[in-house]
PDB file of C-alpha atoms in Angstrom:
ATOM      1  CA  MET A   5      17.470  20.824  -0.770  1.00 94.00           C
ATOM      2  CA  HIS A   6      15.766  17.708   0.648  1.00 97.00           C
ATOM      3  CA  ILE A   7      15.588  14.739  -1.596  1.00 98.00           C
ATOM      4  CA  VAL A   8      13.693  11.497  -0.849  1.00 98.00           C
ATOM      5  CA  VAL A   9      14.551   8.365  -2.711  1.00 97.00           C
ATOM      6  CA  CYS A  10      12.148   5.480  -2.706  1.00 97.00           C
ATOM      7  CA  ILE A  11      13.793   2.021  -3.165  1.00 96.00           C
ATOM      8  CA  LYS A  12      12.589  -1.555  -3.041  1.00 94.00           C
ATOM      9  CA  GLN A  13      14.228  -4.687  -1.895  1.00 90.00           C
ATOM     10  CA  VAL A  14      13.317  -7.292  -4.478  1.00 88.00           C
ATOM     11  CA  PRO A  15      13.883 -11.034  -4.864  1.00 80.00           C
ATOM     12  CA  ASP A  16      16.727 -12.110  -7.186  1.00 72.00           C
ATOM     13  CA  SER A  17      14.828 -12.396 -10.447  1.00 64.00           C
ATOM     14  CA  ALA A  18      16.620 -15.717 -11.228  1.00 61.00           C
ATOM     15  CA  GLN A  19      15.152 -17.363  -8.134  1.00 64.00           C
ATOM     16  CA  ILE A  20      11.622 -15.915  -7.840  1.00 65.00           C
ATOM     17  CA  ARG A  21       8.849 -18.282  -6.674  1.00 66.00           C
ATOM     18  CA  VAL A  22       5.133 -17.684  -6.718  1.00 70.00           C
ATOM     19  CA  HIS A  23       2.637 -18.750  -4.040  1.00 68.00           C
ATOM     20  CA  PRO A  24       0.409 -21.480  -5.598  1.00 69.00           C
ATOM     21  CA  VAL A  25      -2.779 -20.086  -3.797  1.00 70.00           C
ATOM     22  CA  THR A  26      -2.385 -16.322  -3.491  1.00 67.00           C
ATOM     23  CA  ASN A  27      -0.338 -15.905  -6.683  1.00 65.00           C
ATOM     24  CA  THR A  28       1.897 -13.426  -4.760  1.00 66.00           C
ATOM     25  CA  ILE A  29       5.608 -13.537  -4.794  1.00 65.00           C
ATOM     26  CA  MET A  30       7.196 -15.844  -2.053  1.00 67.00           C
ATOM     27  CA  ARG A  31      10.088 -13.998  -0.561  1.00 64.00           C
ATOM     28  CA  GLN A  32      11.114 -16.360   2.178  1.00 68.00           C
ATOM     29  CA  GLY A  33      14.337 -18.133   1.432  1.00 67.00           C
ATOM     30  CA  VAL A  34      14.932 -16.143  -1.789  1.00 71.00           C
ATOM     31  CA  PRO A  35      18.076 -13.939  -2.024  1.00 78.00           C
ATOM     32  CA  THR A  36      17.217 -10.281  -2.193  1.00 85.00           C
ATOM     33  CA  ILE A  37      18.860  -7.237  -3.852  1.00 89.00           C
ATOM     34  CA  ILE A  38      18.101  -3.561  -4.198  1.00 93.00           C
ATOM     35  CA  ASN A  39      15.993  -3.026  -7.262  1.00 92.00           C
ATOM     36  CA  PRO A  40      18.643  -2.158  -9.894  1.00 92.00           C
ATOM     37  CA  TYR A  41      16.601   0.706 -11.394  1.00 94.00           C
ATOM     38  CA  ASP A  42      16.413   2.331  -7.938  1.00 96.00           C
ATOM     39  CA  LEU A  43      20.253   2.515  -7.766  1.00 96.00           C
ATOM     40  CA  PHE A  44      20.318   4.941 -10.703  1.00 96.00           C
ATOM     41  CA  ALA A  45      17.768   7.037  -8.851  1.00 96.00           C
ATOM     42  CA  LEU A  46      19.786   6.983  -5.687  1.00 97.00           C
ATOM     43  CA  GLU A  47      23.027   7.891  -7.450  1.00 96.00           C
ATOM     44  CA  GLU A  48      21.388  10.822  -9.200  1.00 96.00           C
ATOM     45  CA  ALA A  49      20.017  12.045  -5.847  1.00 97.00           C
ATOM     46  CA  LEU A  50      23.447  11.846  -4.306  1.00 96.00           C
ATOM     47  CA  ARG A  51      24.901  13.783  -7.148  1.00 96.00           C
ATOM     48  CA  LEU A  52      22.428  16.560  -6.760  1.00 97.00           C
ATOM     49  CA  ARG A  53      23.111  16.660  -3.044  1.00 96.00           C
ATOM     50  CA  ASP A  54      26.841  16.817  -3.596  1.00 96.00           C
ATOM     51  CA  THR A  55      26.516  19.635  -6.078  1.00 96.00           C
ATOM     52  CA  TYR A  56      23.811  21.799  -4.531  1.00 95.00           C
ATOM     53  CA  GLY A  57      23.874  20.720  -0.874  1.00 95.00           C
ATOM     54  CA  GLY A  58      21.113  19.283   1.238  1.00 96.00           C
ATOM     55  CA  GLU A  59      20.182  15.856   2.460  1.00 97.00           C
ATOM     56  CA  VAL A  60      19.046  12.576   1.042  1.00 97.00           C
ATOM     57  CA  THR A  61      16.524  10.384   2.838  1.00 97.00           C
ATOM     58  CA  VAL A  62      16.021   6.808   1.524  1.00 97.00           C
ATOM     59  CA  LEU A  63      12.589   5.241   2.123  1.00 97.00           C
ATOM     60  CA  THR A  64      11.349   1.696   1.461  1.00 96.00           C
ATOM     61  CA  MET A  65       8.279  -0.379   2.455  1.00 95.00           C
ATOM     62  CA  GLY A  66       8.863  -3.994   3.187  1.00 92.00           C
ATOM     63  CA  PRO A  67       9.498  -6.757   5.779  1.00 91.00           C
ATOM     64  CA  PRO A  68      12.003  -6.232   8.554  1.00 92.00           C
ATOM     65  CA  MET A  69      14.757  -7.811   6.400  1.00 90.00           C
ATOM     66  CA  ALA A  70      14.547  -4.822   4.046  1.00 92.00           C
ATOM     67  CA  GLU A  71      16.707  -2.998   6.582  1.00 94.00           C
ATOM     68  CA  ASP A  72      19.620  -4.638   4.844  1.00 92.00           C
ATOM     69  CA  ALA A  73      18.940  -2.727   1.624  1.00 94.00           C
ATOM     70  CA  LEU A  74      18.546   0.568   3.456  1.00 95.00           C
ATOM     71  CA  ARG A  75      21.826   0.073   5.341  1.00 94.00           C
ATOM     72  CA  LYS A  76      23.510  -0.438   1.921  1.00 94.00           C
ATOM     73  CA  THR A  77      22.180   2.916   0.714  1.00 95.00           C
ATOM     74  CA  LEU A  78      23.707   4.504   3.840  1.00 95.00           C
ATOM     75  CA  GLY A  79      26.968   3.013   2.779  1.00 94.00           C
ATOM     76  CA  TYR A  80      26.618   4.686  -0.659  1.00 95.00           C
ATOM     77  CA  GLY A  81      26.276   8.034   1.105  1.00 94.00           C
ATOM     78  CA  ALA A  82      22.613   8.568   1.948  1.00 95.00           C
ATOM     79  CA  ASP A  83      21.993  10.747   5.024  1.00 95.00           C
ATOM     80  CA  ARG A  84      19.190   8.745   6.635  1.00 96.00           C
ATOM     81  CA  ALA A  85      17.020   5.712   5.968  1.00 97.00           C
ATOM     82  CA  VAL A  86      13.440   5.007   6.883  1.00 97.00           C
ATOM     83  CA  LEU A  87      11.798   1.431   6.769  1.00 97.00           C
ATOM     84  CA  LEU A  88       8.015   1.406   6.544  1.00 96.00           C
ATOM     85  CA  THR A  89       7.149  -2.114   7.901  1.00 95.00           C
ATOM     86  CA  ASP A  90       3.907  -3.417   9.206  1.00 95.00           C
ATOM     87  CA  ARG A  91       1.813  -6.597   8.776  1.00 93.00           C
ATOM     88  CA  TYR A  92      -0.919  -4.387   7.370  1.00 93.00           C
ATOM     89  CA  PHE A  93       1.227  -3.877   4.280  1.00 94.00           C
ATOM     90  CA  ALA A  94       1.460  -7.429   3.322  1.00 91.00           C
ATOM     91  CA  GLY A  95       0.171  -8.308  -0.202  1.00 88.00           C
ATOM     92  CA  SER A  96       0.033  -4.693  -1.411  1.00 92.00           C
ATOM     93  CA  ASP A  97      -0.440  -4.039  -5.096  1.00 92.00           C
ATOM     94  CA  THR A  98       0.731  -0.819  -6.744  1.00 93.00           C
ATOM     95  CA  LEU A  99      -2.321   1.094  -5.611  1.00 95.00           C
ATOM     96  CA  ALA A 100      -1.937   0.177  -1.990  1.00 95.00           C
ATOM     97  CA  THR A 101       1.896   0.627  -2.125  1.00 95.00           C
ATOM     98  CA  SER A 102       1.642   4.155  -3.642  1.00 96.00           C
ATOM     99  CA  PHE A 103      -0.752   5.087  -0.870  1.00 96.00           C
ATOM    100  CA  ALA A 104       1.373   3.841   1.982  1.00 96.00           C
ATOM    101  CA  LEU A 105       4.571   5.406   0.487  1.00 97.00           C
ATOM    102  CA  SER A 106       2.777   8.709  -0.163  1.00 97.00           C
ATOM    103  CA  GLN A 107       1.641   8.839   3.468  1.00 96.00           C
ATOM    104  CA  ALA A 108       5.247   7.979   4.670  1.00 97.00           C
ATOM    105  CA  ILE A 109       6.779  10.708   2.443  1.00 97.00           C
ATOM    106  CA  ALA A 110       4.340  13.252   3.888  1.00 96.00           C
ATOM    107  CA  LYS A 111       5.455  12.122   7.419  1.00 97.00           C
ATOM    108  CA  VAL A 112       9.110  12.363   6.335  1.00 97.00           C
ATOM    109  CA  GLY A 113       8.404  15.924   5.235  1.00 96.00           C
ATOM    110  CA  GLU A 114       6.852  16.786   8.541  1.00 96.00           C
ATOM    111  CA  THR A 115       9.782  15.239  10.440  1.00 96.00           C
ATOM    112  CA  PHE A 116      12.807  16.192   8.379  1.00 96.00           C
ATOM    113  CA  GLY A 117      11.694  18.915   6.046  1.00 95.00           C
ATOM    114  CA  THR A 118       9.437  19.042   2.942  1.00 95.00           C
ATOM    115  CA  PRO A 119      11.035  17.118   0.055  1.00 96.00           C
ATOM    116  CA  ASP A 120      11.925  19.147  -3.049  1.00 97.00           C
ATOM    117  CA  ILE A 121      12.386  16.035  -5.165  1.00 97.00           C
ATOM    118  CA  VAL A 122      11.191  12.441  -4.796  1.00 98.00           C
ATOM    119  CA  PHE A 123      13.229   9.943  -6.838  1.00 97.00           C
ATOM    120  CA  THR A 124      12.210   6.398  -7.843  1.00 96.00           C
ATOM    121  CA  GLY A 125      13.456   4.009 -10.439  1.00 94.00           C
ATOM    122  CA  LYS A 126      11.426   3.692 -13.562  1.00 94.00           C
ATOM    123  CA  GLN A 127       9.993   0.384 -12.385  1.00 92.00           C
ATOM    124  CA  THR A 128      10.912  -2.706 -10.351  1.00 90.00           C
ATOM    125  CA  ILE A 129      12.150  -6.034 -11.681  1.00 86.00           C
ATOM    126  CA  ASP A 130       9.583  -8.105  -9.750  1.00 83.00           C
ATOM    127  CA  GLY A 131       6.438  -6.178 -10.749  1.00 79.00           C
ATOM    128  CA  ASP A 132       7.584  -4.305 -13.871  1.00 84.00           C
ATOM    129  CA  THR A 133       4.479  -2.032 -13.765  1.00 90.00           C
ATOM    130  CA  ALA A 134       6.149   1.422 -13.488  1.00 91.00           C
ATOM    131  CA  GLN A 135       3.058   2.531 -11.654  1.00 94.00           C
ATOM    132  CA  VAL A 136       4.202   3.273  -8.156  1.00 95.00           C
ATOM    133  CA  GLY A 137       6.204   6.407  -8.917  1.00 95.00           C
ATOM    134  CA  PRO A 138       3.429   8.119 -10.855  1.00 95.00           C
ATOM    135  CA  GLY A 139       0.986   6.913  -8.213  1.00 96.00           C
ATOM    136  CA  ILE A 140       2.940   8.713  -5.474  1.00 97.00           C
ATOM    137  CA  ALA A 141       3.044  11.879  -7.552  1.00 97.00           C
ATOM    138  CA  LYS A 142      -0.694  11.816  -8.013  1.00 96.00           C
ATOM    139  CA  ARG A 143      -1.431  11.344  -4.325  1.00 96.00           C
ATOM    140  CA  LEU A 144       1.020  14.094  -3.214  1.00 96.00           C
ATOM    141  CA  ASP A 145       0.058  16.383  -6.087  1.00 96.00           C
ATOM    142  CA  LEU A 146       3.650  16.531  -7.387  1.00 96.00           C
ATOM    143  CA  MET A 147       4.784  17.341 -10.857  1.00 95.00           C
ATOM    144  CA  GLN A 148       5.955  14.045 -12.413  1.00 95.00           C
ATOM    145  CA  LEU A 149       8.873  13.640 -14.739  1.00 97.00           C
ATOM    146  CA  THR A 150       9.071  10.038 -15.880  1.00 95.00           C
ATOM    147  CA  TYR A 151      11.759   8.146 -17.830  1.00 95.00           C
ATOM    148  CA  VAL A 152      14.400  10.809 -17.103  1.00 96.00           C
ATOM    149  CA  ALA A 153      17.747  10.095 -18.661  1.00 94.00           C
ATOM    150  CA  LYS A 154      19.650  13.283 -17.523  1.00 94.00           C
ATOM    151  CA  ILE A 155      19.338  16.348 -15.292  1.00 96.00           C
ATOM    152  CA  PRO A 156      21.327  19.129 -16.903  1.00 95.00           C
ATOM    153  CA  SER A 157      20.608  21.807 -14.321  1.00 94.00           C
ATOM    154  CA  VAL A 158      18.847  22.889 -11.088  1.00 95.00           C
ATOM    155  CA  ASP A 159      17.998  26.490 -10.176  1.00 96.00           C
ATOM    156  CA  LEU A 160      17.496  26.610  -6.403  1.00 95.00           C
ATOM    157  CA  ASP A 161      16.686  30.276  -6.401  1.00 95.00           C
ATOM    158  CA  ALA A 162      13.907  29.875  -8.947  1.00 95.00           C
ATOM    159  CA  ARG A 163      13.098  26.425  -7.541  1.00 95.00           C
ATOM    160  CA  GLU A 164      13.243  24.909 -10.977  1.00 96.00           C
ATOM    161  CA  ILE A 165      14.816  21.815 -12.545  1.00 97.00           C
ATOM    162  CA  LYS A 166      15.569  20.921 -16.169  1.00 97.00           C
ATOM    163  CA  VAL A 167      15.528  17.280 -17.263  1.00 96.00           C
ATOM    164  CA  GLU A 168      16.035  15.313 -20.425  1.00 95.00           C
ATOM    165  CA  ARG A 169      13.249  12.775 -20.813  1.00 95.00           C
ATOM    166  CA  ARG A 170      13.377   9.823 -23.124  1.00 92.00           C
ATOM    167  CA  CYS A 171      10.154   9.388 -25.175  1.00 88.00           C
ATOM    168  CA  GLU A 172       9.020   7.452 -28.140  1.00 84.00           C
ATOM    169  CA  GLY A 173      10.967   8.698 -31.136  1.00 83.00           C
ATOM    170  CA  GLY A 174      13.481  10.849 -29.339  1.00 88.00           C
ATOM    171  CA  THR A 175      14.010  12.945 -26.182  1.00 92.00           C
ATOM    172  CA  GLN A 176      12.212  15.877 -24.558  1.00 94.00           C
ATOM    173  CA  MET A 177      13.843  18.733 -22.649  1.00 95.00           C
ATOM    174  CA  LEU A 178      11.407  19.698 -19.805  1.00 95.00           C
ATOM    175  CA  LYS A 179      11.457  22.281 -17.045  1.00 96.00           C
ATOM    176  CA  SER A 180       9.545  21.879 -13.867  1.00 95.00           C
ATOM    177  CA  ARG A 181       9.097  23.653 -10.553  1.00 95.00           C
ATOM    178  CA  PHE A 182       9.687  22.017  -7.153  1.00 96.00           C
ATOM    179  CA  PRO A 183       8.368  19.860  -5.650  1.00 96.00           C
ATOM    180  CA  CYS A 184       8.482  17.129  -8.215  1.00 97.00           C
ATOM    181  CA  LEU A 185       8.783  13.423  -8.638  1.00 98.00           C
ATOM    182  CA  ILE A 186      11.382  11.908 -11.020  1.00 97.00           C
ATOM    183  CA  THR A 187      11.598   8.310 -12.237  1.00 97.00           C
ATOM    184  CA  MET A 188      15.136   7.548 -13.572  1.00 96.00           C
ATOM    185  CA  LEU A 189      15.962   5.354 -16.479  1.00 94.00           C
ATOM    186  CA  GLU A 190      18.530   2.636 -16.385  1.00 92.00           C
ATOM    187  CA  GLY A 191      22.122   3.291 -17.549  1.00 89.00           C
ATOM    188  CA  THR A 192      21.919   6.952 -16.773  1.00 90.00           C
ATOM    189  CA  ASN A 193      24.847   6.925 -14.319  1.00 92.00           C
ATOM    190  CA  GLU A 194      27.056   4.544 -12.399  1.00 90.00           C
ATOM    191  CA  ILE A 195      26.529   3.966  -8.665  1.00 91.00           C
ATOM    192  CA  ARG A 196      29.490   5.168  -6.654  1.00 90.00           C
ATOM    193  CA  ARG A 197      31.614   3.112  -4.413  1.00 88.00           C
ATOM    194  CA  GLY A 198      30.976   4.200  -0.886  1.00 85.00           C
ATOM    195  CA  SER A 199      33.921   5.553   1.077  1.00 87.00           C
ATOM    196  CA  LEU A 200      35.276   4.160   4.260  1.00 90.00           C
ATOM    197  CA  GLU A 201      33.640   7.014   6.134  1.00 91.00           C
ATOM    198  CA  ASP A 202      30.263   6.102   4.576  1.00 90.00           C
ATOM    199  CA  ALA A 203      30.689   2.498   5.512  1.00 91.00           C
ATOM    200  CA  LEU A 204      31.421   3.376   9.120  1.00 92.00           C
ATOM    201  CA  TYR A 205      28.435   5.740   9.218  1.00 91.00           C
ATOM    202  CA  ALA A 206      26.188   2.974   7.844  1.00 91.00           C
ATOM    203  CA  ALA A 207      27.390   0.538  10.392  1.00 90.00           C
ATOM    204  CA  ARG A 208      26.707   2.766  13.369  1.00 91.00           C
ATOM    205  CA  SER A 209      23.579   4.545  12.084  1.00 91.00           C
ATOM    206  CA  GLN A 210      19.999   3.587  13.098  1.00 92.00           C
ATOM    207  CA  VAL A 211      17.544   2.795  10.389  1.00 95.00           C
ATOM    208  CA  LEU A 212      14.268   4.309  11.420  1.00 95.00           C
ATOM    209  CA  LYS A 213      11.457   1.761  11.527  1.00 96.00           C
ATOM    210  CA  TRP A 214       7.870   3.099  11.087  1.00 96.00           C
ATOM    211  CA  SER A 215       4.710   1.209  11.521  1.00 96.00           C
ATOM    212  CA  ALA A 216       1.478   2.288   9.831  1.00 95.00           C
ATOM    213  CA  ALA A 217       0.610   4.294  12.866  1.00 95.00           C
ATOM    214  CA  ASP A 218       4.089   5.984  12.984  1.00 95.00           C
ATOM    215  CA  ALA A 219       3.651   7.051   9.344  1.00 95.00           C
ATOM    216  CA  GLY A 220       0.247   8.639  10.160  1.00 93.00           C
ATOM    217  CA  ILE A 221      -1.723   6.053   8.154  1.00 94.00           C
ATOM    218  CA  ASP A 222      -5.201   5.986   9.738  1.00 91.00           C
ATOM    219  CA  ASP A 223      -7.231   4.182   6.992  1.00 92.00           C
ATOM    220  CA  LEU A 224      -5.765   0.640   7.019  1.00 93.00           C
ATOM    221  CA  THR A 225      -8.374  -0.560   4.608  1.00 93.00           C
ATOM    222  CA  ARG A 226      -6.351   1.106   1.835  1.00 94.00           C
ATOM    223  CA  CYS A 227      -3.199  -0.967   2.746  1.00 94.00           C
ATOM    224  CA  GLY A 228      -2.230  -4.544   2.047  1.00 92.00           C
ATOM    225  CA  LEU A 229      -4.507  -7.099   0.418  1.00 90.00           C
ATOM    226  CA  ARG A 230      -7.638  -5.134   1.623  1.00 90.00           C
ATOM    227  CA  GLY A 231      -6.530  -2.059  -0.234  1.00 92.00           C
ATOM    228  CA  SER A 232      -5.369  -3.918  -3.305  1.00 93.00           C
ATOM    229  CA  PRO A 233      -8.049  -4.348  -6.004  1.00 92.00           C
ATOM    230  CA  THR A 234      -5.618  -6.118  -8.387  1.00 88.00           C
ATOM    231  CA  VAL A 235      -6.451  -9.820  -8.734  1.00 81.00           C
ATOM    232  CA  VAL A 236      -3.935 -12.185 -10.259  1.00 76.00           C
ATOM    233  CA  LYS A 237      -5.965 -14.967 -11.758  1.00 78.00           C
ATOM    234  CA  ARG A 238      -3.176 -17.327 -12.701  1.00 74.00           C
ATOM    235  CA  VAL A 239       0.596 -17.292 -12.884  1.00 71.00           C
ATOM    236  CA  PHE A 240       2.299 -19.768 -15.186  1.00 69.00           C
ATOM    237  CA  ALA A 241       5.414 -20.321 -17.301  1.00 66.00           C
ATOM    238  CA  PRO A 242       4.842 -20.145 -21.070  1.00 72.00           C
ATOM    239  CA  THR A 243       4.850 -23.575 -22.783  1.00 78.00           C
ATOM    240  CA  ALA A 244       7.991 -24.051 -24.797  1.00 74.00           C
ATOM    241  CA  ARG A 245       7.379 -24.299 -28.525  1.00 76.00           C
ATOM    242  CA  ALA A 246       7.919 -27.681 -30.041  1.00 77.00           C
ATOM    243  CA  GLU A 247       8.634 -26.224 -33.450  1.00 74.00           C
ATOM    244  CA  LYS A 248      12.249 -25.404 -33.972  1.00 76.00           C
ATOM    245  CA  ALA A 249      13.518 -22.256 -35.745  1.00 76.00           C
ATOM    246  CA  ALA A 250      14.492 -22.552 -39.364  1.00 74.00           C
ATOM    247  CA  LEU A 251      17.945 -21.568 -40.354  1.00 77.00           C
ATOM    248  CA  ILE A 252      18.782 -19.940 -43.675  1.00 74.00           C
ATOM    249  CA  ASP A 253      22.334 -20.210 -45.047  1.00 75.00           C
ATOM    250  CA  THR A 254      23.860 -16.875 -45.798  1.00 72.00           C
ATOM    251  CA  PRO A 255      27.401 -17.357 -47.198  1.00 73.00           C
ATOM    252  CA  GLU A 256      28.114 -15.570 -50.537  1.00 75.00           C
ATOM    253  CA  ARG A 257      24.432 -14.519 -51.079  1.00 75.00           C
ATOM    254  CA  ASN A 258      23.173 -11.012 -51.684  1.00 81.00           C
ATOM    255  CA  LEU A 259      20.745  -9.325 -49.308  1.00 82.00           C
ATOM    256  CA  ARG A 260      17.905  -9.231 -51.857  1.00 86.00           C
ATOM    257  CA  ASP A 261      17.879 -13.040 -52.318  1.00 83.00           C
ATOM    258  CA  LEU A 262      18.020 -13.547 -48.598  1.00 84.00           C
ATOM    259  CA  ALA A 263      15.133 -11.076 -48.037  1.00 86.00           C
ATOM    260  CA  ASP A 264      12.988 -12.822 -50.690  1.00 85.00           C
ATOM    261  CA  GLU A 265      13.642 -16.228 -49.210  1.00 84.00           C
ATOM    262  CA  LEU A 266      12.939 -14.994 -45.701  1.00 85.00           C
ATOM    263  CA  ILE A 267       9.572 -13.421 -46.803  1.00 85.00           C
ATOM    264  CA  ALA A 268       8.656 -16.570 -48.675  1.00 84.00           C
ATOM    265  CA  ALA A 269       9.338 -18.646 -45.525  1.00 82.00           C
ATOM    266  CA  ILE A 270       7.231 -16.355 -43.353  1.00 83.00           C
ATOM    267  CA  LEU A 271       4.298 -16.384 -45.771  1.00 82.00           C
ATOM    268  CA  THR A 272       4.512 -20.230 -46.076  1.00 83.00           C
ATOM    269  CA  ARG A 273       4.103 -20.499 -42.260  1.00 77.00           C
ATOM    270  CA  GLY A 274       1.411 -17.817 -42.085  1.00 77.00           C
ATOM    271  CA  PRO A 275      -0.829 -17.990 -45.174  1.00 77.00           C
ATOM    272  CA  ALA A 276      -3.380 -15.689 -43.389  1.00 78.00           C
ATOM    273  CA  LEU A 277      -0.735 -12.920 -43.340  1.00 75.00           C
ATOM    274  CA  GLU A 278      -0.346 -13.266 -47.152  1.00 70.00           C
ATOM    275  CA  GLN A 279      -4.127 -12.887 -47.638  1.00 72.00           C
ATOM    276  CA  GLU A 280      -4.127  -9.831 -45.332  1.00 74.00           C
ATOM    277  CA  LEU A 281      -1.190  -8.154 -47.220  1.00 71.00           C
ATOM    278  CA  ALA A 282      -3.040  -8.827 -50.487  1.00 69.00           C
ATOM    279  CA  PHE A 283      -6.219  -7.382 -49.150  1.00 62.00           C
ATOM    280  CA  ASN A 284      -4.368  -4.202 -48.095  1.00 63.00           C
ATOM    281  CA  GLY A 285      -2.784  -3.782 -51.394  1.00 58.00           C
ATOM    282  CA  GLY A 286       0.567  -5.266 -50.392  1.00 50.00           C
ATOM    283  CA  GLU A 287       1.435  -2.401 -48.092  1.00 53.00           C
TER     284      GLU A 287
END
């Protein structure tokens, strides 16, 4: 079984800066980490590899410094790492990113064997769109299983996988055929501590660096800013409210009295809400 895991090196969310002209994230001088959600995807891929055999290839698109993140994944136990890096990718939105990654995954398949599963985290902490995983699945015509919390079983003979997917109001048990793309939820597992052997392997291994041409991307107009229709009009920090929160004393008071007082305070601040409730019959 061949598994591809897409990760992203992201700025530390506590120190993100935004370019005042392009409204894109400024990564220079900002500490970077592996997107936390992607670590859950990586661990799940490694667990499947350990249980059923096969290989795990980790792929990322980013600047040359993203090699550090890939080398860490080798230290966790990944078999190989591929860095898709080229100036043509600068400024990519989710549409351009999913295009470039899907082309690179297709190239990985040609080079190392067709992937049975592609893993991503549910989203990234810098963009928070949750669009890249489904975008890759659409471009590669893969069955997509999003917000997966657990993988109970895999049947290699039938080429089927069963997953537990979190959804609004509960969970779903789904069965899908290979190949498929899975986006993993947070808190689904705990990333392992790499062994000494893995650390030595990561130190001496070569991270493959692919340009757009190496990945077989011919249409560069679909990459980077040229291939990104998303326009960020303005980025700003919300203005802090001048009004302070009101505190209601609770000692030795029953819940009904507290609820009545809270409702009265809410309606006092929002008289329009009281009128709307009255119009709807108080429901």
